[in-house]
Coordinates of N, CA and C and ligand atoms in Angstrom, one line a residue:
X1237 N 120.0 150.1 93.6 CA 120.9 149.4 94.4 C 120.4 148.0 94.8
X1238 N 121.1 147.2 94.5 CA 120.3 145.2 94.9 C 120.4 145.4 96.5
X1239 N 119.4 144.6 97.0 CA 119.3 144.7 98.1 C 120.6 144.2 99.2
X1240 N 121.3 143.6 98.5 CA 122.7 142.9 99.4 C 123.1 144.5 99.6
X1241 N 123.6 145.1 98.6 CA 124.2 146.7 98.8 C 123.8 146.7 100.2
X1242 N 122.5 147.5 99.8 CA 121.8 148.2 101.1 C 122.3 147.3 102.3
X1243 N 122.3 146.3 102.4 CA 122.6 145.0 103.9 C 124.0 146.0 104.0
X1244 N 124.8 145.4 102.8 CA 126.4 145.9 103.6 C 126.3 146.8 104.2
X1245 N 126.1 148.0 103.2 CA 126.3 149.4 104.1 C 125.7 149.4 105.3
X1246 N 125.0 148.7 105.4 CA 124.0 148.7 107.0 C 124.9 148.0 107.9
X1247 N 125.9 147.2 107.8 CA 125.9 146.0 108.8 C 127.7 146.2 109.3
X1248 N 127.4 146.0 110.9 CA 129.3 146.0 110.5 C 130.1 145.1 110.4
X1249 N 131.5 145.6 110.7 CA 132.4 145.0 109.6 C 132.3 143.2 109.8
X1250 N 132.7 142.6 108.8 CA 132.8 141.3 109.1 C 134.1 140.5 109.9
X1251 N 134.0 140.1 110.7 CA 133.0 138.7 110.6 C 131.6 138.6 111.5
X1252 N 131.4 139.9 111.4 CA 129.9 139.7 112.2 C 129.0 138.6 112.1
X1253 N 128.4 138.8 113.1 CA 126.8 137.4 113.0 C 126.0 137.9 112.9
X1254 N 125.4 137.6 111.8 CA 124.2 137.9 110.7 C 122.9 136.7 110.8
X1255 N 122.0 136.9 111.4 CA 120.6 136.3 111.1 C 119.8 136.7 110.0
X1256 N 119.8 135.7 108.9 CA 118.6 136.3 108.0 C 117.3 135.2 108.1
X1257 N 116.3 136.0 108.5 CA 115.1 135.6 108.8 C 114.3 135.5 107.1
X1258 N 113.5 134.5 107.2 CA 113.1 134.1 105.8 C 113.9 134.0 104.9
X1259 N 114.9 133.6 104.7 CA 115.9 133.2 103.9 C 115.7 132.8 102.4
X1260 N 114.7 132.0 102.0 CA 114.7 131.6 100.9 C 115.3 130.4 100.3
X1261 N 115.8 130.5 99.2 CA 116.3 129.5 99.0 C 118.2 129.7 99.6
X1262 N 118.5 131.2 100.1 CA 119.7 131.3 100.8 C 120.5 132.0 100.0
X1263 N 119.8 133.0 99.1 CA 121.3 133.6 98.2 C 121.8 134.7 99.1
X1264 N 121.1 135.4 99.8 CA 121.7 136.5 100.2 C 122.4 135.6 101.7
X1265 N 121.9 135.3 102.3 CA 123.2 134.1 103.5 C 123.6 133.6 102.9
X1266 N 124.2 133.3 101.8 CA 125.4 132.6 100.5 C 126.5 134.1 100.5
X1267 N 125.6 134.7 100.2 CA 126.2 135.8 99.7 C 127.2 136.9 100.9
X1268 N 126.4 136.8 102.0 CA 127.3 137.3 103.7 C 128.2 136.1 103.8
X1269 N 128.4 135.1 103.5 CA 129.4 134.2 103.6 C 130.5 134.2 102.9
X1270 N 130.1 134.5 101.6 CA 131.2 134.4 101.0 C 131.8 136.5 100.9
X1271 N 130.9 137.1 102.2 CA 132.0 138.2 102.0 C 132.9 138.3 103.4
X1272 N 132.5 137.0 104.2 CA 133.2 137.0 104.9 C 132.5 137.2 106.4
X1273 N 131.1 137.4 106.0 CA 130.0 137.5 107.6 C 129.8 136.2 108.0
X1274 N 129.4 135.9 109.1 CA 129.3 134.7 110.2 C 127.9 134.8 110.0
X1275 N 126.8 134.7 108.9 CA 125.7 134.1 108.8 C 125.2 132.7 109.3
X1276 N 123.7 133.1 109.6 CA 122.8 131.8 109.8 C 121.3 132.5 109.3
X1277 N 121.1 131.9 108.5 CA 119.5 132.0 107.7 C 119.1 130.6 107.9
X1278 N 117.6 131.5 108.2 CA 116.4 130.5 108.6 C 115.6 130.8 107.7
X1279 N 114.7 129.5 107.6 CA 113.4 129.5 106.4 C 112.4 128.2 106.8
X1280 N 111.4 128.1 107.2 CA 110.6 127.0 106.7 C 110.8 125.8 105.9
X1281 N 111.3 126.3 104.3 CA 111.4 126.0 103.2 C 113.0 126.5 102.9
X1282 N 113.4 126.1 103.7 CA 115.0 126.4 103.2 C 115.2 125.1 102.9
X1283 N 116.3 125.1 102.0 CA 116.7 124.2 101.2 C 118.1 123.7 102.1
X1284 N 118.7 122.1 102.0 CA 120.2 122.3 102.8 C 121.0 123.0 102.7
X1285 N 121.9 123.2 103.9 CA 122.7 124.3 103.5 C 123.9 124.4 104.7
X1286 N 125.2 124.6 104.3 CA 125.9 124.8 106.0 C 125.4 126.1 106.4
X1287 N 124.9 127.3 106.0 CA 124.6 128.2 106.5 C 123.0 128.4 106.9
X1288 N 122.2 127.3 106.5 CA 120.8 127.1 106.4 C 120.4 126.5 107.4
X1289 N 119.0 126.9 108.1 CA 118.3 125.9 109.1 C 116.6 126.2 108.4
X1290 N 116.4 124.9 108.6 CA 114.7 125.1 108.4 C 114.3 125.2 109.6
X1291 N 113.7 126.3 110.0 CA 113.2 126.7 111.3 C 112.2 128.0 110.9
X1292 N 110.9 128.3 111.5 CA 110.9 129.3 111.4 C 111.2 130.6 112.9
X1293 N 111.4 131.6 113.4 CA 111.7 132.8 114.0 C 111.2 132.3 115.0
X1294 N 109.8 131.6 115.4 CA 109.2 131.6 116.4 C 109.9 130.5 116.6
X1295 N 110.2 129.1 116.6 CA 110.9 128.3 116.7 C 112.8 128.2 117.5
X1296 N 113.1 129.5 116.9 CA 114.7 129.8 117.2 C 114.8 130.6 118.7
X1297 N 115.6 129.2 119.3 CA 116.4 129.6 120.7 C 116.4 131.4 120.4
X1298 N 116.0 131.9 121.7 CA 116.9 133.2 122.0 C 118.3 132.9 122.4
X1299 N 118.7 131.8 122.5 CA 120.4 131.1 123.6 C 121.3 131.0 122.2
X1300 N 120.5 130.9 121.0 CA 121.5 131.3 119.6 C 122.1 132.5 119.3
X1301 N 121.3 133.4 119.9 CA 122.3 134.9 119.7 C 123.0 135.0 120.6
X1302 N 123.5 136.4 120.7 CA 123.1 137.3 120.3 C 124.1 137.7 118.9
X1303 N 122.9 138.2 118.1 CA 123.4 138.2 116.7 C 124.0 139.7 116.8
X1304 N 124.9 140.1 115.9 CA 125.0 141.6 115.4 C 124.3 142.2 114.8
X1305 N 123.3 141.5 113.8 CA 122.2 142.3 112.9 C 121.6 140.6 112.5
X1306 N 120.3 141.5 112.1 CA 119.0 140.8 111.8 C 119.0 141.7 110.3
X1307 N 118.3 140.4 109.4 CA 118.0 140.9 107.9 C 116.8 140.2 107.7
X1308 N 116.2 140.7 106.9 CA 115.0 139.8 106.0 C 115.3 140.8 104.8
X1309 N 114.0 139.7 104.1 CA 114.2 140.2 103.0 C 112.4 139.9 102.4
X1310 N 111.6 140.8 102.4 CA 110.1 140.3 102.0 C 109.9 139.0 102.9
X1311 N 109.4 139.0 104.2 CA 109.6 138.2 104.9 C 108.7 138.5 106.0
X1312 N 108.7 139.9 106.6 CA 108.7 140.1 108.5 C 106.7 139.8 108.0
X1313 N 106.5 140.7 106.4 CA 105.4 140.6 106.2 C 104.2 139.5 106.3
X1314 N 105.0 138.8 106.3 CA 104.3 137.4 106.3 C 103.8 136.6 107.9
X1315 N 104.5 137.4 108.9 CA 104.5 136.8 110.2 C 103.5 137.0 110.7
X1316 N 102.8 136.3 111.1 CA 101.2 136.2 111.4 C 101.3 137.7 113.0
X1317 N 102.3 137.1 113.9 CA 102.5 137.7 115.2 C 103.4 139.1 115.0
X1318 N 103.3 139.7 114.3 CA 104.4 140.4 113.8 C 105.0 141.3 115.3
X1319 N 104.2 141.5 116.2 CA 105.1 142.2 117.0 C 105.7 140.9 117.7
X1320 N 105.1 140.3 118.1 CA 106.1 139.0 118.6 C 106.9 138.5 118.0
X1321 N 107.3 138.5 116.7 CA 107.9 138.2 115.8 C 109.3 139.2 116.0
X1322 N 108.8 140.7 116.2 CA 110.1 141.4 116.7 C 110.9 141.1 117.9
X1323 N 109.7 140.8 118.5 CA 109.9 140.8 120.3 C 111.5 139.8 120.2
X1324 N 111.1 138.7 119.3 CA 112.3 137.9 119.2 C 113.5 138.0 118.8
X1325 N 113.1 139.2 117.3 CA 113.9 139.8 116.9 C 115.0 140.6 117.7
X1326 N 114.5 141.5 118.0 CA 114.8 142.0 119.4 C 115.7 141.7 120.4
X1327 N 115.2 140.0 121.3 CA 115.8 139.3 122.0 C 117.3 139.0 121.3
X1328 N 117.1 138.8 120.0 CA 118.2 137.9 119.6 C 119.3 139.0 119.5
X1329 N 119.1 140.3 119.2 CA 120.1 141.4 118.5 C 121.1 141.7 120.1
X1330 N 122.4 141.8 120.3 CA 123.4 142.4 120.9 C 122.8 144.0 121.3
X1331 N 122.5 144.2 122.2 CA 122.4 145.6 122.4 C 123.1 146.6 121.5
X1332 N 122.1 147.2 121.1 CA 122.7 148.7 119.5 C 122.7 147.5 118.2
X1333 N 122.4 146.3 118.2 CA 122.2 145.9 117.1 C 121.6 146.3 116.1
X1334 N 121.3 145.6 115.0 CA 121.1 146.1 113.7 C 120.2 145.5 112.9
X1335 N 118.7 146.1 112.4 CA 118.0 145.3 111.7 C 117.7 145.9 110.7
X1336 N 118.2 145.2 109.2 CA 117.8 146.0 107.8 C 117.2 145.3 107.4
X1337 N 116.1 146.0 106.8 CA 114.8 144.5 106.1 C 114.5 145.6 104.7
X1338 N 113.8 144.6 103.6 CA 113.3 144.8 102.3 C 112.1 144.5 102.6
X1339 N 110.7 144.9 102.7 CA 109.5 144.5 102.9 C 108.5 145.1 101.7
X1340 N 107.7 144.3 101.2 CA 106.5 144.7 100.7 C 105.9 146.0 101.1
X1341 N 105.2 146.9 100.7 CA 103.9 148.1 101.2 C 102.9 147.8 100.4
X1342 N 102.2 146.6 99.7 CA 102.0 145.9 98.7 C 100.1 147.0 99.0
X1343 N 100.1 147.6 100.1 CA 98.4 148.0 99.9 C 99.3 149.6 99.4
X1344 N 100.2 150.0 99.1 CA 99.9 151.4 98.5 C 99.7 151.1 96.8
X1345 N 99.4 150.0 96.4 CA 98.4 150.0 94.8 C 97.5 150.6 94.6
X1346 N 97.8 151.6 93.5 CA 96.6 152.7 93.3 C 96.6 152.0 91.7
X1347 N 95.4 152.7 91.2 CA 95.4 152.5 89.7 C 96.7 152.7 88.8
X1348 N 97.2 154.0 89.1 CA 98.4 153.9 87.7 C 99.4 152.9 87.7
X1349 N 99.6 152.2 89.0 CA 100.6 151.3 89.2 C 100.0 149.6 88.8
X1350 N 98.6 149.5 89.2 CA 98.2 148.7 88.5 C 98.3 148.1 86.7
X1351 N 97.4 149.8 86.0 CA 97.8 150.1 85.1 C 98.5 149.0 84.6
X1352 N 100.0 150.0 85.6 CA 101.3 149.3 84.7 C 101.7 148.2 84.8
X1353 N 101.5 147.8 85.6 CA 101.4 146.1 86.2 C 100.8 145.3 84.9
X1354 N 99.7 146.0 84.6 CA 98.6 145.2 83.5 C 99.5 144.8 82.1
X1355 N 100.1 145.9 82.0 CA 101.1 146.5 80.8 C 101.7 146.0 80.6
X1356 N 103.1 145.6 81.4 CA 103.8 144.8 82.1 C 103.5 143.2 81.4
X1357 N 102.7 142.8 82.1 CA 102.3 141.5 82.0 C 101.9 140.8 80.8
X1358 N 101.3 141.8 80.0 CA 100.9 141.9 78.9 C 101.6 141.8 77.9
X1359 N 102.7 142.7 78.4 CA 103.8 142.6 77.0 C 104.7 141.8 77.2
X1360 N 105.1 141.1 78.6 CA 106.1 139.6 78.8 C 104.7 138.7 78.0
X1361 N 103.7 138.5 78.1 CA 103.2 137.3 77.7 C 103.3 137.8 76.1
X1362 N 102.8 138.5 75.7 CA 103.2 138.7 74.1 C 104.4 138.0 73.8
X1363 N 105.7 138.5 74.4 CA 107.2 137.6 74.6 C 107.3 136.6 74.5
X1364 N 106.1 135.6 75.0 CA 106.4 134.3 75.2 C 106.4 134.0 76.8
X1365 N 106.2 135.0 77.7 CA 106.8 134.6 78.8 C 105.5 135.1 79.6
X1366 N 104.8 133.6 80.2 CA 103.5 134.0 81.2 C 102.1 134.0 80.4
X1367 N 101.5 133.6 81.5 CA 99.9 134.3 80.9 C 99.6 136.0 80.6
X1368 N 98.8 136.2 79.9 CA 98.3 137.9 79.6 C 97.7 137.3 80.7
X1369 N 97.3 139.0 81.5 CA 96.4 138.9 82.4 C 94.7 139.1 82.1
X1370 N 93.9 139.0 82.9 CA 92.9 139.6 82.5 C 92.7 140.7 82.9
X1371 N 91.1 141.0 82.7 CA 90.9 143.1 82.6 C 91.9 143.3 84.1
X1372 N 91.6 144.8 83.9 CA 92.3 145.4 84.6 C 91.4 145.0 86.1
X1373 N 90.5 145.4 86.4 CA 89.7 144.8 87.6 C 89.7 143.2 88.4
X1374 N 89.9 142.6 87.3 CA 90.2 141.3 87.5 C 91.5 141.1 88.4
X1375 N 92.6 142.4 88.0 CA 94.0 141.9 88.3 C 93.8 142.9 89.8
X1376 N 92.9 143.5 89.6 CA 93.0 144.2 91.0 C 92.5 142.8 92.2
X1377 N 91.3 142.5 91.8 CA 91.0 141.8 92.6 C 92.3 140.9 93.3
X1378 N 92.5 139.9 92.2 CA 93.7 138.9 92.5 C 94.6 139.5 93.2
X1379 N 95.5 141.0 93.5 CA 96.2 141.6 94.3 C 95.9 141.4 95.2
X1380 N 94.8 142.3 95.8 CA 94.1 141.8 97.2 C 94.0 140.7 97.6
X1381 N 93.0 139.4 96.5 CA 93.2 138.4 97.4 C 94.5 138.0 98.3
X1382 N 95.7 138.2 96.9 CA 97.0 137.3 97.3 C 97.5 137.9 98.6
X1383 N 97.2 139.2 98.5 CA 97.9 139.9 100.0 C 97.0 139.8 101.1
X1384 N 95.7 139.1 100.9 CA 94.9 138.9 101.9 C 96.0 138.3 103.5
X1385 N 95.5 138.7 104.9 CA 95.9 138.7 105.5 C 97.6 138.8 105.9
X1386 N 98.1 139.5 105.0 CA 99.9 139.9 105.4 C 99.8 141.2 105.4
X1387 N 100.8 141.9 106.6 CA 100.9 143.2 106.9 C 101.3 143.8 105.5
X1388 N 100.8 145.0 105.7 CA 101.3 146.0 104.9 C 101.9 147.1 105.3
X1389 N 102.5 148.1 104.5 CA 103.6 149.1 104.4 C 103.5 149.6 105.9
X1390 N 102.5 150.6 106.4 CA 102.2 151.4 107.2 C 102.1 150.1 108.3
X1391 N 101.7 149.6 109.1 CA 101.4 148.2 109.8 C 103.2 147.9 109.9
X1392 N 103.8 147.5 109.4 CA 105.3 147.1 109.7 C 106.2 148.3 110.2
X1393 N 105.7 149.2 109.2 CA 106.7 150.9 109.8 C 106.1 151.3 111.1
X1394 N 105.3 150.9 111.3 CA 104.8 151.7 113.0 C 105.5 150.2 113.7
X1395 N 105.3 149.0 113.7 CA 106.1 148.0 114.3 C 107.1 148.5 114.6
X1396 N 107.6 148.6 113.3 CA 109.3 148.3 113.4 C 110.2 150.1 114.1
X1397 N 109.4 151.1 114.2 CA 109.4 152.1 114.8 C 109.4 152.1 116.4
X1398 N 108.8 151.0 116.4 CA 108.0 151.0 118.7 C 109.8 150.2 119.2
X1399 N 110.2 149.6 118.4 CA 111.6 148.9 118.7 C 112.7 149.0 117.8
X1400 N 113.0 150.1 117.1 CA 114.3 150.3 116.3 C 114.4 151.4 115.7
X1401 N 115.6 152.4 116.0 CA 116.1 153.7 116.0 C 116.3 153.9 114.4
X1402 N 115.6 154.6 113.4 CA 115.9 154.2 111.9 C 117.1 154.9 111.6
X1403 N 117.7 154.1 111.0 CA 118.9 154.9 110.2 C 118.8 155.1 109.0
X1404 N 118.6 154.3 108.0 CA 117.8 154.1 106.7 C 116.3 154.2 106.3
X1405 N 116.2 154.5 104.9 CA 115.3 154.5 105.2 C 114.7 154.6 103.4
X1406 N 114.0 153.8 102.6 CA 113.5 154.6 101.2 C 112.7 153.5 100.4
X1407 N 112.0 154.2 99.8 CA 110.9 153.5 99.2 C 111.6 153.0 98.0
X1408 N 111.4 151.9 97.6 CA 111.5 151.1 96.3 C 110.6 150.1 95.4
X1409 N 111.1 149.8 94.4 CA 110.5 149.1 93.5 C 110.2 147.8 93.7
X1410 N 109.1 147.5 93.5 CA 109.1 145.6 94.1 C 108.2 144.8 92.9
X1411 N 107.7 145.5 91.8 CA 106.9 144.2 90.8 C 107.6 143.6 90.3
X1412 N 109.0 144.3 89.4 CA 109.7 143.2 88.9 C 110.2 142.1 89.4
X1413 N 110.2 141.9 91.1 CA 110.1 140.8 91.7 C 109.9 139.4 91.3
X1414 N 108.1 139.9 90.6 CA 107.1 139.0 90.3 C 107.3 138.8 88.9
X1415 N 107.5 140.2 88.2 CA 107.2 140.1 86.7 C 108.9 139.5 86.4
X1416 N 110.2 139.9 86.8 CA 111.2 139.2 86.4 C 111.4 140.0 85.3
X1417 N 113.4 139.7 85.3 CA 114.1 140.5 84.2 C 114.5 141.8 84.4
X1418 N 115.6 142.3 84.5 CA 116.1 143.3 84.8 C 115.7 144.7 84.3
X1419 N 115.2 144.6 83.1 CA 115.1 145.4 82.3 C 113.6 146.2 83.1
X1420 N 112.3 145.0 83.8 CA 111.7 145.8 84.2 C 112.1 146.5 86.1
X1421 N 113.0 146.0 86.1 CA 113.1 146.9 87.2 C 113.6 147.9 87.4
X1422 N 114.9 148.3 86.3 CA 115.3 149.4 86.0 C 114.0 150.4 85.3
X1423 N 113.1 150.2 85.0 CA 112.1 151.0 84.4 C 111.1 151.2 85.4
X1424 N 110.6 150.4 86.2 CA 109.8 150.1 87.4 C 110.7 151.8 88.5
X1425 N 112.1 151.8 88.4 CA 112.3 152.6 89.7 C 112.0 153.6 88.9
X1426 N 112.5 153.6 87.7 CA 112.5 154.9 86.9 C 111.2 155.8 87.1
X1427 N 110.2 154.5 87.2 CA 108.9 155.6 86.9 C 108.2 155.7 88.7
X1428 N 108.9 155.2 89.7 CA 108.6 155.2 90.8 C 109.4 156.7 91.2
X1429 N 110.6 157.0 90.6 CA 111.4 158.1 90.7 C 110.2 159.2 90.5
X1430 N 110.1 158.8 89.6 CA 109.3 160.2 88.6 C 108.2 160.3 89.1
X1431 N 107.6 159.1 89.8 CA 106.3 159.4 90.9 C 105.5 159.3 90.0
X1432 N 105.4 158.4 88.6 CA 104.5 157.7 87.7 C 103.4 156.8 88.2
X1433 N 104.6 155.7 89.2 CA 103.6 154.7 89.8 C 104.1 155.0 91.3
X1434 N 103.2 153.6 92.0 CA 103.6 153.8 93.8 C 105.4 152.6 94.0
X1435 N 106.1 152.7 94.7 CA 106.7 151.8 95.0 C 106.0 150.9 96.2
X1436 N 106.3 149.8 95.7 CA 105.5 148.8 96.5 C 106.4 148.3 97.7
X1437 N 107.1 148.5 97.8 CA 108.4 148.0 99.1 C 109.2 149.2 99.4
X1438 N 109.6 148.7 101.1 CA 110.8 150.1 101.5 C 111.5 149.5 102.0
X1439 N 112.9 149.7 101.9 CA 114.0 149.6 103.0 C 114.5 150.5 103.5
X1440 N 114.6 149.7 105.4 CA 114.7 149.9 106.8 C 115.4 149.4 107.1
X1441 N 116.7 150.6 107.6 CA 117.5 149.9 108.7 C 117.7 150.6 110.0
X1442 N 117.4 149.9 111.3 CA 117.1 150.2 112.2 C 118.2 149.9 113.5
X1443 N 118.6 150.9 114.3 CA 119.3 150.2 115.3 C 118.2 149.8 116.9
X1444 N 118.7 148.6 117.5 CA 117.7 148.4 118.4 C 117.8 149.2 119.5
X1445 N 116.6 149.9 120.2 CA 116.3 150.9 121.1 C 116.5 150.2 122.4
X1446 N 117.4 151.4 123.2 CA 118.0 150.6 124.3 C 117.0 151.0 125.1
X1447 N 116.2 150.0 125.7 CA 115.2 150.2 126.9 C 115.5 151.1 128.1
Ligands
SAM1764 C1 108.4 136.0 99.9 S1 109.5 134.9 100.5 C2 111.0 135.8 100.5 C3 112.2 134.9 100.4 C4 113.6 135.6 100.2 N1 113.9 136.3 101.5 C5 113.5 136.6 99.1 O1 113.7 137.8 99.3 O2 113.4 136.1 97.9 C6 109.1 134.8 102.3 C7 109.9 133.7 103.0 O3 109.7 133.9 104.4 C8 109.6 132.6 104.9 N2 108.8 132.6 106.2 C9 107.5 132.8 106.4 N3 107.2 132.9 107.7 C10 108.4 132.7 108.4 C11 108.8 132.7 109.8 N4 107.8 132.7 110.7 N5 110.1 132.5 110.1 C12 111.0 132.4 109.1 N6 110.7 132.5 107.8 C13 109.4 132.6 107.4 C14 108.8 131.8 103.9 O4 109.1 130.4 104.0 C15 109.4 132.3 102.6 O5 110.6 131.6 102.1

């Protein structure tokens, strides 16, 4: 299921107000607009946009909400302050609000998922598409470094647990992210189904805990 799915079913009816935090270049706040949600996504690196602000979380008025739901998307991971980062979250949501996020668990990489990662990579660059990687150790290392200092799996689910009632909730596929093309991500869940490799991401949707 693309991750907009999972938002809808999470969110209610439109014309709600939708904060998407880390935005991107804005497809999915493109995409709440044109179904009829009263989005505003923020990004650093957001590109213009009528539904776009370059700002990041820590930056945004609390006097902007109160929103109906909060989204990210690969995103909360990256917030240096992460509980403070909710705290605001938080602030901004309508009491019983709503936050669904797509996040990395990028440290449950074990070998077979590597492996396949290696595999992966290997056979797009055969394609034409990308560098082959180097040995397998090599590619371990570079994981680690890249995810050096960003939360992981377990680190965001105990966060996002101290302030939001889960309603959703399931582990998913996240290399084809990186590696690209449909084809590996329908294979990617397949073998995350079958408990071949780890899923590297979960989605969470949470209602906010009434104090
Ligand atoms: C991995 S990208 C994900 C982009 C998009 N949501 C997606 O799923 O493709 C993480 C995004 O979070 C943004 N970001 C990082 N820290 C942020 C913050 N404190 N507030 C808002 N956005 C932030 C980055 O600029 C980047 O665009």
């Amino acid at each position: 299921m693309p991750f907009e799915d999972f938002v809808r079913a999470q969110l209610p009816p439109a014309p709600a107000r939708v904060l998407e935090v880390g935005a991107g270049a804005g497809e999915l706040t493109t995409a709440l607009a044109v179904a009829g949600y009263d989005p505003l996504g923020i990004d650093p690196a957001a590109p213009p946009g009528d539904r776009l602000r370059r700002l990041v979380l820590e930056d945004l008025g609390a006097d902007e909400g109160p929103f109906d739901a909060v989204v990210a998307s690969h995103a909360l991971h990256t917030i240096r302050d992460l509980d403070g980062g909710l705290e605001k979250v938080a602030a901004l949501l309508r009491p019983g609000g709503v936050l669904v996020v797509e996040e990395p668990a990028w440290d449950r990489m074990d070998e077979p998922t590597l492996d396949w990662l290696h595999g992966q990579r290997r056979a797009l660059a055969a394609a034409g598409r990308g560098e082959p990687p180097a040995g397998l150790e090599q590619l371990g290392a570079e994981w680690e470094a890249d995810h050096l200092g960003l939360h992981g799996g377990d680190t965001l689910r105990t966060a996002l647990a101290r302030r939001f009632d889960e309603r959703a909730f399931t582990w998913v596929a996240a290399l084809h992210r990186t590696l690209g093309g449909v084809a590996s991500e329908v294979l990617e869940q397949a073998l995350v189904d079958a408990e071949a490799i780890q899923p590297l991401a979960f989605r969470f949707a949470g209602s906010l805990r009434q104090e």
